[in-house]
């Protein structure tokens, strides 16, 4: 069934390809034949242009238009000029020159142009403004074709001056196929703009209505007599005539019937072979697969056993081998998970035991705080309370709450500044400015405090005069980044040292801030890791001038 469908589709595709190729070749034949005809037309157009622009012809027509009629001798002198058309063009029966009023100047008689052509043809010639107009078959001579050119006067801004009429033998446009024979496989018709047949290689006459149907661009086939022809059209841009190439359809599809029989026979043989092969495969492949499937279904009951069933095919043996490896890996993973659960339980027990130490530290600090309150040492009591809060924030829940609100981080900073105030006294001042709407935004824990600590230790503490540390937050201009500013009015950093520090931050090699164990490079690296999925700028940027203090910007995405 499948092979039959494939064969049919192949036949259709090949038939369409042959038809399209034939149409392409026929179109090329039409272009070649039309090119030969247009070569003749261009030669005649060139020769008549030479006559129309001849100075003597121009002057004679200009005199005629001004009312000075040509003498017999002047008209006789036109022979030498007009005779060039006869010399260089074949098939020209006659060349006639008329004044704009229609009076014939050459040959020498008093015939009027209106006696030769209709007024409609004359109007079309005037509208063409000097181009050659091909009107087809001469009404007075069926064996001739007529063409008229309006002669324009160059000295009078190309105004109409006369007419040049050509009568051409129809045999000049006799049609031939590419092999040079008048009758071949391709039949040709040259049809004028009025629908009359100018030249034809067909042995039989075609009715005008049928010709009109073939001229329609949508019609690709036509029936003439008992045969069907493929129709290809090529219209001349010079004359407006249409060249029709008629090719018998049975000539194009002559080899397709043989191909159809061969495809159907091949499809029948292929179907028979397919049935035999399917029967063989069902016994060699499907049975071992069913055995393997039954073994795999046993895994639903929690029993993973390897397959020990041998097979005669390489593929089935490879499948059994892969399944056995999978069973072995799964059993190993089960054992590994079981061992990890035991280790995890042991680790949780050790973690619970390790919590006793900080709990003991906090209890001790609270006892010390109560003792200082009892002795009215409120300053030292506040110091101890701040230190207890600081320890609680940094030590407890080390595996939880990695993200804190800005409010919580700033509370930690205030506790730390209170502790440092006890040490530096009046030498330390601070200022914190945070918009209320940012206080609930969450950031990674402990990314501001190490920077504040660095500002105190290396900025304020290094000078004898009072110093100030300021912390402020704002959003970037596009409101996509949160910028945390930490400034101090210390001694600042010189240019070389600042460049070295910034390089070291990017490389992660800056020494940790004194007393915290949490260095600037550590903070920068943690920010990069926390926001690694964000493509925006993030991290720490330091700017400073010697004697003017230091400004540290902590930039994190605001989402």
XYZ file of C-alpha atoms in Angstrom:
559
model
C 0.000 0.000 0.000
C 2.717 2.424 1.022
C 4.913 1.498 -1.948
C 1.908 1.963 -4.251
C 1.261 5.435 -2.876
C 4.956 6.308 -3.136
C 5.038 5.007 -6.713
C 1.973 7.037 -7.644
C 3.381 10.199 -6.092
C 6.703 9.593 -7.863
C 4.884 9.179 -11.157
C 2.973 12.415 -10.614
C 6.154 14.279 -9.675
C 8.072 12.962 -12.719
C 5.164 13.745 -15.040
C 4.924 17.286 -13.667
C 8.704 17.704 -13.983
C 8.689 16.541 -17.619
C 5.786 18.839 -18.424
C 7.452 21.821 -16.747
C 10.760 21.108 -18.484
C 8.967 20.833 -21.805
C 7.191 24.141 -21.143
C 10.536 25.772 -20.343
C 12.142 24.461 -23.537
C 9.145 25.527 -25.612
C 9.268 28.979 -24.017
C 12.929 29.234 -25.005
C 11.963 28.234 -28.553
C 9.334 30.993 -28.546
C 11.870 33.532 -27.344
C 14.315 32.498 -30.089
C 11.671 32.623 -32.813
C 10.363 35.948 -31.570
C 13.932 37.275 -31.415
C 14.429 36.424 -35.107
C 11.219 38.226 -36.041
C 12.077 41.240 -33.920
C 15.512 41.342 -35.551
C 13.774 41.887 -38.905
C 11.470 44.498 -37.368
C 14.343 46.419 -35.789
C 16.199 46.474 -39.124
C 13.156 47.937 -40.857
C 12.672 50.398 -38.002
C 16.291 51.536 -38.299
C 16.111 51.966 -42.091
C 12.859 53.930 -41.947
C 14.312 56.118 -39.189
C 17.242 57.005 -41.488
C 14.804 57.980 -44.239
C 12.536 59.951 -41.876
C 15.470 61.962 -40.475
C 17.155 62.542 -43.852
C 17.754 66.319 -44.267
C 16.312 66.382 -47.767
C 13.136 64.542 -46.679
C 12.812 66.845 -43.652
C 13.152 69.992 -45.791
C 10.713 68.719 -48.420
C 8.038 67.917 -45.804
C 8.649 71.247 -44.077
C 8.027 73.087 -47.378
C 4.875 71.033 -47.916
C 3.597 71.979 -44.482
C 4.327 75.661 -45.189
C 2.309 75.462 -48.444
C 5.221 75.168 -50.892
C 4.388 72.013 -52.798
C 7.241 69.922 -54.162
C 7.946 69.972 -57.903
C 8.150 66.878 -60.029
C 11.929 67.056 -60.023
C 12.100 67.408 -56.215
C 9.845 64.382 -55.752
C 11.978 62.454 -58.249
C 15.091 63.132 -56.131
C 13.506 61.181 -53.248
C 14.245 57.949 -55.085
C 17.919 57.812 -54.043
C 17.050 58.237 -50.354
C 14.126 55.833 -50.212
C 15.949 53.250 -52.324
C 18.277 52.502 -49.354
C 15.413 50.588 -47.735
C 15.152 48.298 -50.764
C 18.905 47.780 -50.808
C 19.328 46.709 -47.181
C 15.996 44.998 -46.362
C 14.466 41.897 -47.928
C 10.762 41.450 -48.550
C 9.894 45.144 -48.899
C 7.287 45.486 -51.642
C 6.916 49.263 -51.583
C 7.895 52.383 -49.643
C 5.596 55.394 -49.874
C 6.062 58.932 -48.540
C 3.070 61.145 -47.793
C 2.735 64.728 -46.637
C 0.946 65.440 -43.362
C -2.191 66.307 -45.369
C -2.105 62.774 -46.842
C -0.889 63.643 -50.337
C 1.593 61.108 -51.706
C 4.999 62.530 -52.626
C 6.650 59.260 -53.599
C 6.025 57.320 -55.862
C 4.999 59.956 -58.342
C 1.214 59.928 -58.436
C -1.606 61.765 -56.687
C -2.851 58.914 -54.463
C -4.053 60.004 -51.001
C -3.107 58.152 -47.792
C -6.781 57.771 -46.865
C -7.212 55.567 -49.941
C -4.632 53.152 -48.496
C -5.490 53.009 -44.780
C -8.376 53.964 -42.562
C -8.585 57.170 -40.543
C -8.311 55.100 -37.347
C -4.894 53.791 -38.448
C -3.739 57.329 -39.205
C -4.778 58.504 -35.730
C -2.914 55.618 -34.102
C 0.193 56.555 -36.107
C -0.027 60.158 -34.872
C -0.430 58.970 -31.256
C 2.719 56.841 -31.640
C 4.708 60.118 -32.091
C 7.264 58.789 -34.563
C 7.378 55.112 -33.613
C 6.676 52.464 -36.239
C 3.089 51.203 -36.109
C 2.484 47.665 -37.450
C -1.123 47.184 -38.563
C -0.928 43.638 -39.890
C -2.427 42.411 -43.158
C -3.030 44.962 -45.914
C -6.782 45.146 -46.613
C -6.024 45.657 -50.315
C -3.379 42.898 -50.564
C -3.723 39.794 -48.319
C -0.119 38.778 -49.137
C 1.300 42.011 -47.702
C 1.726 43.571 -44.279
C 1.422 47.298 -43.617
C 3.510 49.483 -41.295
C 3.319 53.297 -40.979
C 5.680 55.765 -39.318
C 4.907 59.387 -38.531
C 7.722 61.624 -39.824
C 8.316 64.431 -37.327
C 10.028 67.703 -38.234
C 13.175 68.127 -36.190
C 13.415 71.895 -36.834
C 9.850 72.435 -35.610
C 10.128 70.703 -32.234
C 9.264 67.312 -33.727
C 5.846 68.411 -34.947
C 4.078 66.051 -37.444
C 5.360 66.489 -40.991
C 4.322 63.415 -42.969
C 3.953 59.647 -43.145
C 6.188 56.830 -44.327
C 4.243 53.701 -45.347
C 5.824 50.269 -45.883
C 4.241 47.292 -47.603
C 6.100 44.062 -46.726
C 5.779 40.562 -48.126
C 4.130 38.162 -45.620
C 6.631 35.457 -46.578
C 9.301 37.513 -44.776
C 7.699 36.400 -41.497
C 7.450 32.707 -42.419
C 7.806 30.685 -39.219
C 10.442 27.987 -38.729
C 11.283 25.713 -35.816
C 14.788 25.783 -34.269
C 15.933 23.103 -36.760
C 15.071 25.413 -39.628
C 12.076 23.402 -40.879
C 8.739 25.054 -41.571
C 6.913 22.130 -39.974
C 8.236 20.270 -36.920
C 6.987 18.944 -33.661
C 6.236 22.517 -32.513
C 3.549 24.303 -34.534
C 3.682 28.112 -34.625
C 1.196 30.895 -35.240
C 1.966 34.599 -35.514
C -1.202 36.522 -34.615
C -1.600 40.274 -35.183
C -3.106 42.714 -32.730
C -6.440 42.469 -34.580
C -6.546 38.668 -34.130
C -5.712 37.812 -37.746
C -3.136 35.104 -38.421
C -0.067 36.662 -40.060
C 1.953 33.447 -40.389
C 1.327 29.818 -39.471
C 2.923 26.374 -39.763
C -0.370 24.561 -39.156
C -1.803 22.643 -42.080
C -5.388 23.385 -41.033
C -7.225 26.637 -40.475
C -8.163 27.767 -36.970
C -11.353 29.674 -36.249
C -10.915 33.257 -34.961
C -12.821 32.492 -31.690
C -10.419 29.632 -30.959
C -7.446 31.929 -31.637
C -8.927 34.469 -29.243
C -9.191 31.744 -26.584
C -5.546 30.751 -27.075
C -4.458 34.376 -26.658
C -5.858 34.389 -23.122
C -2.996 34.204 -20.611
C -4.847 31.708 -18.377
C -5.268 29.068 -21.108
C -2.389 26.534 -21.145
C -3.882 23.862 -23.428
C -5.965 23.958 -26.599
C -7.740 21.267 -28.639
C -7.258 21.513 -32.409
C -8.962 18.784 -34.344
C -8.380 15.474 -32.611
C -5.168 16.524 -30.812
C -4.484 18.531 -27.673
C -1.672 21.070 -27.733
C 0.254 22.860 -25.001
C 0.132 26.599 -25.708
C 3.087 28.926 -25.025
C 2.781 32.642 -25.816
C 5.451 35.233 -26.560
C 4.286 38.790 -27.237
C 6.421 41.196 -29.269
C 7.103 44.516 -27.591
C 7.695 46.147 -30.986
C 4.553 45.149 -32.915
C 2.195 43.896 -30.210
C 1.830 40.676 -32.205
C 1.729 37.356 -30.318
C 3.727 34.269 -31.265
C 1.935 31.053 -30.281
C 3.928 27.815 -29.936
C 1.679 24.744 -30.048
C 3.226 21.452 -28.928
C 1.251 18.183 -28.986
C 0.734 16.912 -25.439
C 1.204 13.304 -26.544
C 4.713 14.205 -27.770
C 5.614 15.602 -24.346
C 4.215 12.666 -22.357
C 5.363 9.979 -24.799
C 7.737 8.370 -22.249
C 5.522 8.821 -19.187
C 3.309 5.783 -19.903
C 6.377 3.522 -19.938
C 7.496 5.055 -16.667
C 4.021 4.497 -15.171
C 4.096 0.774 -15.958
C 7.614 0.394 -14.590
C 6.680 2.172 -11.358
C 3.587 0.022 -10.814
C 5.522 -3.189 -11.484
C 8.274 -2.062 -9.118
C 5.670 -1.226 -6.464
C 4.132 -4.721 -6.773
C 7.487 -6.481 -6.458
C 8.451 -4.198 -3.554
C 5.186 -4.951 -1.735
C 5.788 -8.689 -2.057
C 9.351 -8.376 -0.761
C 8.135 -6.153 2.061
C 5.593 -8.763 3.187
C 8.238 -11.508 3.181
C 10.709 -9.367 5.075
C 8.093 -8.342 7.619
C 7.327 -12.001 8.316
C 11.028 -12.741 8.800
C 11.542 -9.766 11.100
C 8.537 -10.699 13.217
C 10.141 -14.016 14.098
C 13.742 -12.813 14.506
C 13.259 -9.462 16.254
C 9.848 -9.128 17.832
C 9.967 -12.310 19.926
C 13.193 -11.363 21.771
C 11.770 -7.878 22.303
C 8.644 -9.348 23.897
C 10.844 -11.392 26.239
C 12.788 -8.280 27.222
C 9.533 -6.377 27.743
C 8.266 -9.014 30.187
C 11.509 -8.776 32.167
C 11.252 -4.969 32.319
C 7.654 -5.114 33.534
C 8.925 -7.085 36.542
C 10.643 -3.867 37.732
C 7.222 -2.527 38.760
C 7.358 -4.807 41.748
C 10.692 -3.376 42.913
C 12.830 -6.201 41.534
C 15.519 -5.119 39.071
C 17.148 -8.164 37.548
C 19.437 -8.344 34.512
C 18.358 -10.200 31.379
C 20.187 -13.478 30.784
C 18.288 -14.368 27.591
C 20.658 -14.780 24.595
C 19.661 -13.516 21.120
C 20.719 -14.275 17.566
C 20.747 -10.638 16.382
C 23.390 -8.050 17.196
C 20.814 -5.328 17.827
C 18.870 -7.370 20.395
C 22.093 -8.399 22.123
C 23.092 -4.731 22.326
C 19.657 -3.854 23.707
C 19.946 -6.575 26.375
C 23.445 -5.368 27.251
C 22.218 -1.760 27.595
C 19.338 -2.848 29.805
C 21.665 -4.867 32.039
C 23.967 -1.850 32.413
C 20.973 0.321 33.294
C 19.838 -2.174 35.954
C 23.334 -2.265 37.440
C 23.557 1.568 37.499
C 20.105 1.886 39.115
C 21.007 -0.642 41.808
C 24.242 1.266 42.473
C 22.303 4.543 42.692
C 19.831 3.008 45.148
C 22.730 1.943 47.351
C 24.348 5.384 47.038
C 21.136 7.216 47.961
C 20.679 4.963 50.972
C 24.227 5.684 52.170
C 23.731 9.440 51.604
C 20.591 9.410 53.725
C 22.556 7.810 56.574
C 25.322 10.426 56.239
C 22.762 13.236 56.117
C 21.147 12.038 59.334
C 24.552 11.994 60.989
C 25.303 15.515 59.714
C 22.011 16.832 61.100
C 22.891 15.388 64.509
C 26.277 17.127 64.412
C 24.621 20.410 63.330
C 22.220 20.234 66.263
C 25.153 19.659 68.593
C 27.097 22.606 67.070
C 24.200 24.965 67.830
C 24.934 24.545 71.547
C 28.114 26.678 71.263
C 26.503 29.900 69.853
C 23.551 29.379 72.173
C 25.977 29.327 75.114
C 27.659 32.512 73.739
C 24.351 34.392 73.475
C 23.318 33.325 76.998
C 26.684 34.522 78.354
C 26.315 37.930 76.615
C 22.788 38.317 77.958
C 24.034 37.567 81.534
C 26.796 40.159 81.023
C 24.240 42.685 79.720
C 22.009 42.137 82.768
C 24.979 42.515 85.129
C 25.990 45.826 83.499
C 22.431 47.137 83.771
C 22.388 46.254 87.449
C 25.617 48.264 87.910
C 24.214 51.225 85.922
C 26.820 50.742 83.160
C 24.317 51.581 80.429
C 26.974 52.537 77.852
C 28.755 49.212 78.158
C 25.406 47.419 78.361
C 24.338 48.937 75.007
C 27.712 47.940 73.578
C 27.240 44.315 74.739
C 23.641 44.263 73.403
C 24.773 45.558 70.024
C 27.531 42.951 69.907
C 25.019 40.180 70.762
C 22.693 41.326 67.933
C 25.656 41.426 65.556
C 26.693 37.864 66.507
C 23.126 36.622 66.220
C 22.767 38.156 62.727
C 26.032 36.744 61.386
C 26.328 33.372 63.179
C 22.831 31.894 63.445
C 20.881 30.359 60.547
C 23.992 30.083 58.416
C 22.163 27.828 55.955
C 18.947 29.885 55.860
C 17.833 33.446 55.165
C 20.516 34.165 52.553
C 18.354 37.117 51.434
C 17.383 39.912 53.848
C 15.542 43.200 53.472
C 17.440 46.462 53.249
C 15.879 47.420 56.583
C 17.425 44.361 58.264
C 20.829 45.024 56.693
C 20.758 48.676 57.804
C 19.789 47.641 61.368
C 22.933 45.506 61.425
C 25.006 48.473 60.175
C 23.589 50.700 62.914
C 24.548 48.119 65.559
C 28.041 47.885 64.087
C 28.414 51.693 63.994
C 27.324 51.844 67.626
C 30.086 49.367 68.540
C 32.695 51.329 66.557
C 31.426 54.559 68.164
C 32.476 53.111 71.545
C 36.000 52.746 70.161
C 36.379 55.969 68.134
C 34.018 58.159 70.204
C 33.720 61.664 68.669
C 36.004 60.798 65.770
C 33.169 58.782 64.138
C 29.956 60.244 62.740
C 27.546 58.609 60.319
C 24.582 59.424 58.141
C 22.089 56.928 56.605
C 19.642 58.060 53.888
C 17.283 55.439 52.431
C 13.966 56.106 50.625
C 11.125 54.341 52.489
C 9.945 52.429 49.409
C 13.325 50.635 49.183
C 13.513 49.367 52.763
C 11.493 46.219 52.028
C 13.531 45.236 48.927
C 15.581 42.076 49.515
C 19.334 41.838 48.866
C 21.967 39.200 49.691
C 22.948 39.129 53.348
C 26.112 41.004 54.512
C 26.993 42.951 51.341
C 26.893 46.458 52.907
C 28.454 45.893 56.351
C 31.915 44.803 55.051
C 32.106 47.955 52.913
C 31.094 50.161 55.895
C 33.699 48.393 58.038
C 36.353 49.047 55.379
C 35.376 52.752 55.249
C 35.831 53.061 59.060
C 39.085 51.101 59.334
C 40.838 52.618 56.308
C 39.102 55.981 56.082
C 37.902 57.443 59.382
C 40.235 55.572 61.774
C 43.351 56.599 59.814
C 42.861 60.325 60.515
C 42.993 62.261 63.770
C 40.147 64.639 62.919
C 36.485 63.600 63.143
C 35.312 61.596 60.142
C 31.963 60.777 58.610
C 30.614 57.643 56.966
C 27.442 58.029 54.885
C 25.222 55.289 53.476
C 22.583 56.096 50.828
C 20.498 54.165 48.305
C 18.866 55.117 45.024
C 17.724 53.605 41.733
C 19.535 54.128 38.439
C 18.077 56.428 35.763
C 16.316 53.544 34.003
C 15.142 52.187 37.402
C 16.575 48.768 36.605
C 19.539 48.857 39.022
C 19.775 49.488 42.783
C 22.871 51.553 43.686
C 24.150 51.532 47.311
C 26.611 54.372 48.064
C 29.118 54.131 50.950
C 31.250 57.271 51.324
C 33.886 58.430 53.794
C 35.900 61.640 54.083
C 39.164 59.926 54.949
C 42.570 60.391 53.340
C 41.501 58.698 50.075
C 43.553 56.483 47.744
C 46.137 57.502 45.151
C 45.604 56.628 41.472
C 48.006 53.673 41.231
C 46.737 52.021 44.394
C 43.102 52.530 43.302
C 43.802 50.867 39.939
C 45.495 47.951 41.694
C 42.556 47.536 44.094
C 39.978 47.531 41.250
C 42.021 44.941 39.343
C 42.329 42.817 42.456
C 38.550 43.011 43.035
C 37.888 41.653 39.532
C 40.457 38.875 40.170
C 39.087 38.108 43.664
C 42.426 38.660 45.424
C 41.737 41.661 47.732
C 42.602 41.008 51.379
C 39.634 40.713 53.699
C 38.447 43.700 55.673
C 39.976 43.831 59.101
C 37.979 42.164 61.805
C 35.182 40.664 59.680
C 36.767 37.956 57.567
C 34.513 39.186 54.749
C 36.652 41.002 52.140
C 35.573 43.469 49.444
C 36.446 40.896 46.771
C 34.320 38.362 48.661
C 31.321 40.717 48.502
C 31.900 41.383 44.781
C 32.141 37.661 44.043
C 28.994 36.841 46.029
C 27.038 39.491 44.120
C 28.214 37.957 40.819
C 27.058 34.509 41.986
C 23.721 35.620 43.439
C 22.811 37.511 40.229
C 24.567 35.247 37.726
C 21.380 34.866 35.647
C 21.081 38.630 35.144
C 22.836 40.257 32.174
C 22.886 43.695 33.802
C 25.937 45.366 35.386
C 26.496 44.161 38.949
C 29.245 44.223 41.580
C 31.426 46.790 43.357
C 32.970 49.953 41.886
C 35.441 52.127 43.857
C 36.365 55.726 43.093
C 38.683 57.880 45.219
C 41.081 60.815 45.212
C 43.967 61.380 47.562
C 42.885 63.727 50.364
C 39.183 63.732 49.304
C 37.883 60.421 50.653
C 36.534 57.284 49.021
C 33.227 56.453 47.316
C 32.171 52.790 46.962
C 29.149 51.880 44.790
C 27.444 48.520 45.242
C 25.294 47.824 42.155
C 22.686 45.033 42.043
C 19.790 44.444 39.623
C 16.433 45.887 40.729
C 13.668 43.495 39.743
